[in-house]
């Protein structure tokens, strides 16, 4: 039976019907090189840019979903659906085949940009740092750092904000927010910075122009 399934699969493959060929090779199990034939068809479909069919074919093979060409096909599908984070992950796993490296950088850039536009500055920063040499990523890394510093400054984490800002170029600005203006605010409120941080319990009084008990 497995030999028959194998030969049926060969007939489908000759006709260019890779989907039915893959199903028949799968039915043939471990007969001859059935699994290798499925992988080869999947890779060929990727080279022909038939990504959805390629994914279907790879699913018929043992460990087919782990093939680098399968990752590439899934990356293209994710990219078409604007699922940039997924696309970047797939292209990264595809390694050096075809133009996977370039597509990884582009997908990662698009994902980082979407996070920045959504004001998710911390995750955007991490994403841009992975492709710091791509397009204007180095500039956008500074933008993410600046906006994140403003975010934690607004949350009252003044010392952490100051530390982050001092690592940026003093003349840098983004979206009408500048490093200089934020540092000016912090320096103008230096007394408050002395209070910011982690306080521990004491049995006495904390006094500075006023008395605060029960610390």
mmCIF file of C-alpha atoms in Angstrom:
data_model
loop_
_atom_site.group_PDB
_atom_site.id
_atom_site.type_symbol
_atom_site.label_atom_id
_atom_site.label_comp_id
_atom_site.label_asym_id
_atom_site.label_seq_id
_atom_site.Cartn_x
_atom_site.Cartn_y
_atom_site.Cartn_z
ATOM 1 C CA UNK A 1 0.000 0.000 0.000
ATOM 2 C CA UNK A 2 2.784 2.405 0.885
ATOM 3 C CA UNK A 3 4.525 1.677 -2.395
ATOM 4 C CA UNK A 4 1.296 2.436 -4.257
ATOM 5 C CA UNK A 5 0.845 5.707 -2.352
ATOM 6 C CA UNK A 6 4.444 6.608 -3.147
ATOM 7 C CA UNK A 7 3.966 5.997 -6.876
ATOM 8 C CA UNK A 8 0.665 7.872 -6.883
ATOM 9 C CA UNK A 9 2.507 10.794 -5.282
ATOM 10 C CA UNK A 10 5.167 10.661 -7.992
ATOM 11 C CA UNK A 11 2.436 10.865 -10.650
ATOM 12 C CA UNK A 12 0.904 13.933 -8.969
ATOM 13 C CA UNK A 13 4.350 15.509 -8.653
ATOM 14 C CA UNK A 14 5.098 15.048 -12.345
ATOM 15 C CA UNK A 15 1.804 16.801 -13.108
ATOM 16 C CA UNK A 16 2.791 19.679 -10.836
ATOM 17 C CA UNK A 17 0.017 18.895 -8.363
ATOM 18 C CA UNK A 18 2.168 19.301 -5.258
ATOM 19 C CA UNK A 19 -0.694 19.421 -2.752
ATOM 20 C CA UNK A 20 -2.053 16.003 -3.695
ATOM 21 C CA UNK A 21 1.475 14.690 -4.128
ATOM 22 C CA UNK A 22 2.344 15.764 -0.589
ATOM 23 C CA UNK A 23 -0.762 14.074 0.812
ATOM 24 C CA UNK A 24 0.095 10.832 -0.992
ATOM 25 C CA UNK A 25 3.733 10.951 0.091
ATOM 26 C CA UNK A 26 2.513 11.468 3.643
ATOM 27 C CA UNK A 27 0.285 8.395 3.292
ATOM 28 C CA UNK A 28 3.344 6.436 2.120
ATOM 29 C CA UNK A 29 4.907 7.103 5.509
ATOM 30 C CA UNK A 30 8.555 6.111 5.740
ATOM 31 C CA UNK A 31 8.596 4.364 2.374
ATOM 32 C CA UNK A 32 11.714 5.217 0.385
ATOM 33 C CA UNK A 33 12.383 8.989 0.337
ATOM 34 C CA UNK A 34 8.738 10.083 0.702
ATOM 35 C CA UNK A 35 9.471 12.625 3.434
ATOM 36 C CA UNK A 36 12.415 14.132 1.528
ATOM 37 C CA UNK A 37 10.240 14.517 -1.567
ATOM 38 C CA UNK A 38 7.700 16.541 0.451
ATOM 39 C CA UNK A 39 10.444 18.840 1.713
ATOM 40 C CA UNK A 40 11.787 19.355 -1.814
ATOM 41 C CA UNK A 41 8.322 20.268 -3.107
ATOM 42 C CA UNK A 42 7.805 22.711 -0.271
ATOM 43 C CA UNK A 43 11.106 24.391 -0.992
ATOM 44 C CA UNK A 44 10.278 24.613 -4.684
ATOM 45 C CA UNK A 45 6.932 26.243 -3.925
ATOM 46 C CA UNK A 46 8.707 28.830 -1.791
ATOM 47 C CA UNK A 47 11.057 29.619 -4.680
ATOM 48 C CA UNK A 48 7.970 30.046 -6.863
ATOM 49 C CA UNK A 49 6.461 32.402 -4.246
ATOM 50 C CA UNK A 50 3.512 30.050 -3.604
ATOM 51 C CA UNK A 51 3.776 30.527 0.126
ATOM 52 C CA UNK A 52 0.368 29.299 1.290
ATOM 53 C CA UNK A 53 0.707 26.072 -0.719
ATOM 54 C CA UNK A 54 4.248 25.669 0.560
ATOM 55 C CA UNK A 55 3.057 25.810 4.170
ATOM 56 C CA UNK A 56 0.408 23.182 3.401
ATOM 57 C CA UNK A 57 2.981 20.919 1.772
ATOM 58 C CA UNK A 58 5.471 21.311 4.621
ATOM 59 C CA UNK A 59 2.750 20.332 7.095
ATOM 60 C CA UNK A 60 2.664 16.877 5.452
ATOM 61 C CA UNK A 61 6.331 16.205 6.215
ATOM 62 C CA UNK A 62 7.887 15.014 9.439
ATOM 63 C CA UNK A 63 9.436 18.085 11.057
ATOM 64 C CA UNK A 64 8.482 20.006 7.920
ATOM 65 C CA UNK A 65 7.379 23.083 9.867
ATOM 66 C CA UNK A 66 10.942 23.434 11.150
ATOM 67 C CA UNK A 67 12.498 23.697 7.694
ATOM 68 C CA UNK A 68 14.080 27.066 6.976
ATOM 69 C CA UNK A 69 12.004 27.422 3.815
ATOM 70 C CA UNK A 70 8.846 26.757 5.846
ATOM 71 C CA UNK A 71 9.837 29.601 8.183
ATOM 72 C CA UNK A 72 10.414 31.819 5.162
ATOM 73 C CA UNK A 73 6.954 31.007 3.753
ATOM 74 C CA UNK A 74 5.290 31.707 7.100
ATOM 75 C CA UNK A 75 7.222 34.960 7.298
ATOM 76 C CA UNK A 76 5.910 36.103 3.926
ATOM 77 C CA UNK A 77 2.341 35.259 4.933
ATOM 78 C CA UNK A 78 2.722 37.141 8.236
ATOM 79 C CA UNK A 79 4.254 40.094 6.377
ATOM 80 C CA UNK A 80 1.294 40.222 3.968
ATOM 81 C CA UNK A 81 -1.039 40.276 6.971
ATOM 82 C CA UNK A 82 1.009 43.064 8.584
ATOM 83 C CA UNK A 83 1.873 40.860 11.547
ATOM 84 C CA UNK A 84 5.350 42.304 11.667
ATOM 85 C CA UNK A 85 6.503 40.767 14.942
ATOM 86 C CA UNK A 86 5.595 37.265 13.740
ATOM 87 C CA UNK A 87 7.156 37.940 10.348
ATOM 88 C CA UNK A 88 10.418 39.074 11.933
ATOM 89 C CA UNK A 89 10.533 35.941 14.080
ATOM 90 C CA UNK A 90 9.954 33.645 11.099
ATOM 91 C CA UNK A 91 12.499 35.391 8.869
ATOM 92 C CA UNK A 92 15.054 35.275 11.651
ATOM 93 C CA UNK A 93 14.561 31.504 11.910
ATOM 94 C CA UNK A 94 14.865 31.216 8.114
ATOM 95 C CA UNK A 95 18.515 32.163 8.455
ATOM 96 C CA UNK A 96 20.440 33.003 5.304
ATOM 97 C CA UNK A 97 18.157 31.498 2.640
ATOM 98 C CA UNK A 98 17.031 33.743 -0.193
ATOM 99 C CA UNK A 99 16.557 37.319 1.111
ATOM 100 C CA UNK A 100 15.456 36.302 4.613
ATOM 101 C CA UNK A 101 18.023 38.507 6.361
ATOM 102 C CA UNK A 102 16.849 41.653 4.581
ATOM 103 C CA UNK A 103 13.194 40.769 5.150
ATOM 104 C CA UNK A 104 13.907 40.187 8.835
ATOM 105 C CA UNK A 105 15.306 43.688 9.198
ATOM 106 C CA UNK A 106 12.388 45.240 7.338
ATOM 107 C CA UNK A 107 9.776 43.331 9.355
ATOM 108 C CA UNK A 108 11.545 44.160 12.612
ATOM 109 C CA UNK A 109 11.688 47.825 11.589
ATOM 110 C CA UNK A 110 7.975 47.891 10.769
ATOM 111 C CA UNK A 111 7.169 46.249 14.101
ATOM 112 C CA UNK A 112 9.343 48.708 16.019
ATOM 113 C CA UNK A 113 7.733 51.641 14.204
ATOM 114 C CA UNK A 114 4.237 50.394 15.049
ATOM 115 C CA UNK A 115 5.213 50.092 18.721
ATOM 116 C CA UNK A 116 6.645 53.624 18.660
ATOM 117 C CA UNK A 117 3.501 54.992 17.000
ATOM 118 C CA UNK A 118 1.437 53.211 19.677
ATOM 119 C CA UNK A 119 3.549 54.928 22.354
ATOM 120 C CA UNK A 120 4.937 51.609 23.577
ATOM 121 C CA UNK A 121 8.363 53.127 23.927
ATOM 122 C CA UNK A 122 10.070 50.400 25.926
ATOM 123 C CA UNK A 123 9.210 47.568 23.515
ATOM 124 C CA UNK A 124 9.927 49.825 20.522
ATOM 125 C CA UNK A 125 13.376 50.569 21.935
ATOM 126 C CA UNK A 126 14.182 46.871 22.342
ATOM 127 C CA UNK A 127 13.003 46.171 18.786
ATOM 128 C CA UNK A 128 15.025 48.995 17.218
ATOM 129 C CA UNK A 129 18.178 47.986 19.108
ATOM 130 C CA UNK A 130 18.118 44.639 17.289
ATOM 131 C CA UNK A 131 18.513 46.455 13.942
ATOM 132 C CA UNK A 132 20.428 49.538 15.026
ATOM 133 C CA UNK A 133 22.257 49.756 11.684
ATOM 134 C CA UNK A 134 19.077 49.598 9.552
ATOM 135 C CA UNK A 135 17.683 52.778 7.962
ATOM 136 C CA UNK A 136 17.174 55.458 10.652
ATOM 137 C CA UNK A 137 16.947 52.998 13.550
ATOM 138 C CA UNK A 138 19.793 54.639 15.461
ATOM 139 C CA UNK A 139 17.896 57.941 15.460
ATOM 140 C CA UNK A 140 14.656 56.247 16.459
ATOM 141 C CA UNK A 141 16.458 54.499 19.315
ATOM 142 C CA UNK A 142 17.165 57.966 20.691
ATOM 143 C CA UNK A 143 13.527 58.912 20.103
ATOM 144 C CA UNK A 144 12.305 55.899 22.058
ATOM 145 C CA UNK A 145 14.752 56.604 24.874
ATOM 146 C CA UNK A 146 13.638 60.239 25.037
ATOM 147 C CA UNK A 147 9.925 59.456 25.072
ATOM 148 C CA UNK A 148 10.401 56.653 27.586
ATOM 149 C CA UNK A 149 12.341 59.039 29.825
ATOM 150 C CA UNK A 150 9.457 61.532 29.604
ATOM 151 C CA UNK A 151 6.999 58.731 30.414
ATOM 152 C CA UNK A 152 8.797 57.652 33.584
ATOM 153 C CA UNK A 153 9.404 61.297 34.482
ATOM 154 C CA UNK A 154 5.655 61.922 34.327
ATOM 155 C CA UNK A 155 5.219 58.873 36.559
ATOM 156 C CA UNK A 156 7.472 60.466 39.163
ATOM 157 C CA UNK A 157 10.624 58.415 38.553
ATOM 158 C CA UNK A 158 12.734 61.535 38.298
ATOM 159 C CA UNK A 159 16.193 60.118 38.976
ATOM 160 C CA UNK A 160 15.695 57.260 36.494
ATOM 161 C CA UNK A 161 14.480 59.781 33.919
ATOM 162 C CA UNK A 162 17.496 62.008 34.494
ATOM 163 C CA UNK A 163 19.896 59.087 34.100
ATOM 164 C CA UNK A 164 18.237 58.119 30.796
ATOM 165 C CA UNK A 165 18.242 61.681 29.480
ATOM 166 C CA UNK A 166 21.905 62.274 30.283
ATOM 167 C CA UNK A 167 22.819 59.399 27.947
ATOM 168 C CA UNK A 168 21.202 61.191 24.982
ATOM 169 C CA UNK A 169 22.636 64.017 22.846
ATOM 170 C CA UNK A 170 21.801 67.278 24.603
ATOM 171 C CA UNK A 171 20.407 68.805 21.400
ATOM 172 C CA UNK A 172 18.159 65.859 20.514
ATOM 173 C CA UNK A 173 14.397 66.314 20.160
ATOM 174 C CA UNK A 174 11.428 64.308 18.917
ATOM 175 C CA UNK A 175 7.757 65.234 18.514
ATOM 176 C CA UNK A 176 8.295 68.636 20.139
ATOM 177 C CA UNK A 177 9.944 67.032 23.171
ATOM 178 C CA UNK A 178 13.603 67.851 23.725
ATOM 179 C CA UNK A 179 16.283 66.452 25.978
ATOM 180 C CA UNK A 180 17.267 69.968 27.015
ATOM 181 C CA UNK A 181 13.764 70.984 28.089
ATOM 182 C CA UNK A 182 13.253 67.873 30.212
ATOM 183 C CA UNK A 183 16.644 68.227 31.885
ATOM 184 C CA UNK A 184 15.857 71.881 32.554
ATOM 185 C CA UNK A 185 12.665 70.848 34.350
ATOM 186 C CA UNK A 186 14.483 68.255 36.386
ATOM 187 C CA UNK A 187 17.300 70.602 37.348
ATOM 188 C CA UNK A 188 14.771 73.267 38.320
ATOM 189 C CA UNK A 189 13.233 70.757 40.715
ATOM 190 C CA UNK A 190 16.423 69.268 42.085
ATOM 191 C CA UNK A 191 14.990 69.215 45.641
ATOM 192 C CA UNK A 192 12.359 66.730 44.524
ATOM 193 C CA UNK A 193 14.992 64.466 42.989
ATOM 194 C CA UNK A 194 16.505 64.083 46.449
ATOM 195 C CA UNK A 195 13.256 62.528 47.652
ATOM 196 C CA UNK A 196 12.762 60.222 44.663
ATOM 197 C CA UNK A 197 13.969 56.679 45.001
ATOM 198 C CA UNK A 198 13.458 53.723 47.310
ATOM 199 C CA UNK A 199 12.678 54.519 50.929
ATOM 200 C CA UNK A 200 13.102 52.037 53.753
ATOM 201 C CA UNK A 201 11.362 51.760 57.114
ATOM 202 C CA UNK A 202 12.906 53.549 60.091
ATOM 203 C CA UNK A 203 11.946 53.874 63.703
ATOM 204 C CA UNK A 204 12.618 57.600 63.825
ATOM 205 C CA UNK A 205 11.592 60.721 61.960
ATOM 206 C CA UNK A 206 12.378 61.857 58.422
ATOM 207 C CA UNK A 207 12.787 65.618 58.540
ATOM 208 C CA UNK A 208 13.459 68.178 55.815
ATOM 209 C CA UNK A 209 11.757 71.526 56.288
ATOM 210 C CA UNK A 210 8.787 69.530 57.525
ATOM 211 C CA UNK A 211 8.288 66.421 59.604
ATOM 212 C CA UNK A 212 6.967 63.130 58.193
ATOM 213 C CA UNK A 213 6.271 60.342 60.623
ATOM 214 C CA UNK A 214 5.858 56.567 60.344
ATOM 215 C CA UNK A 215 8.411 55.937 57.605
#
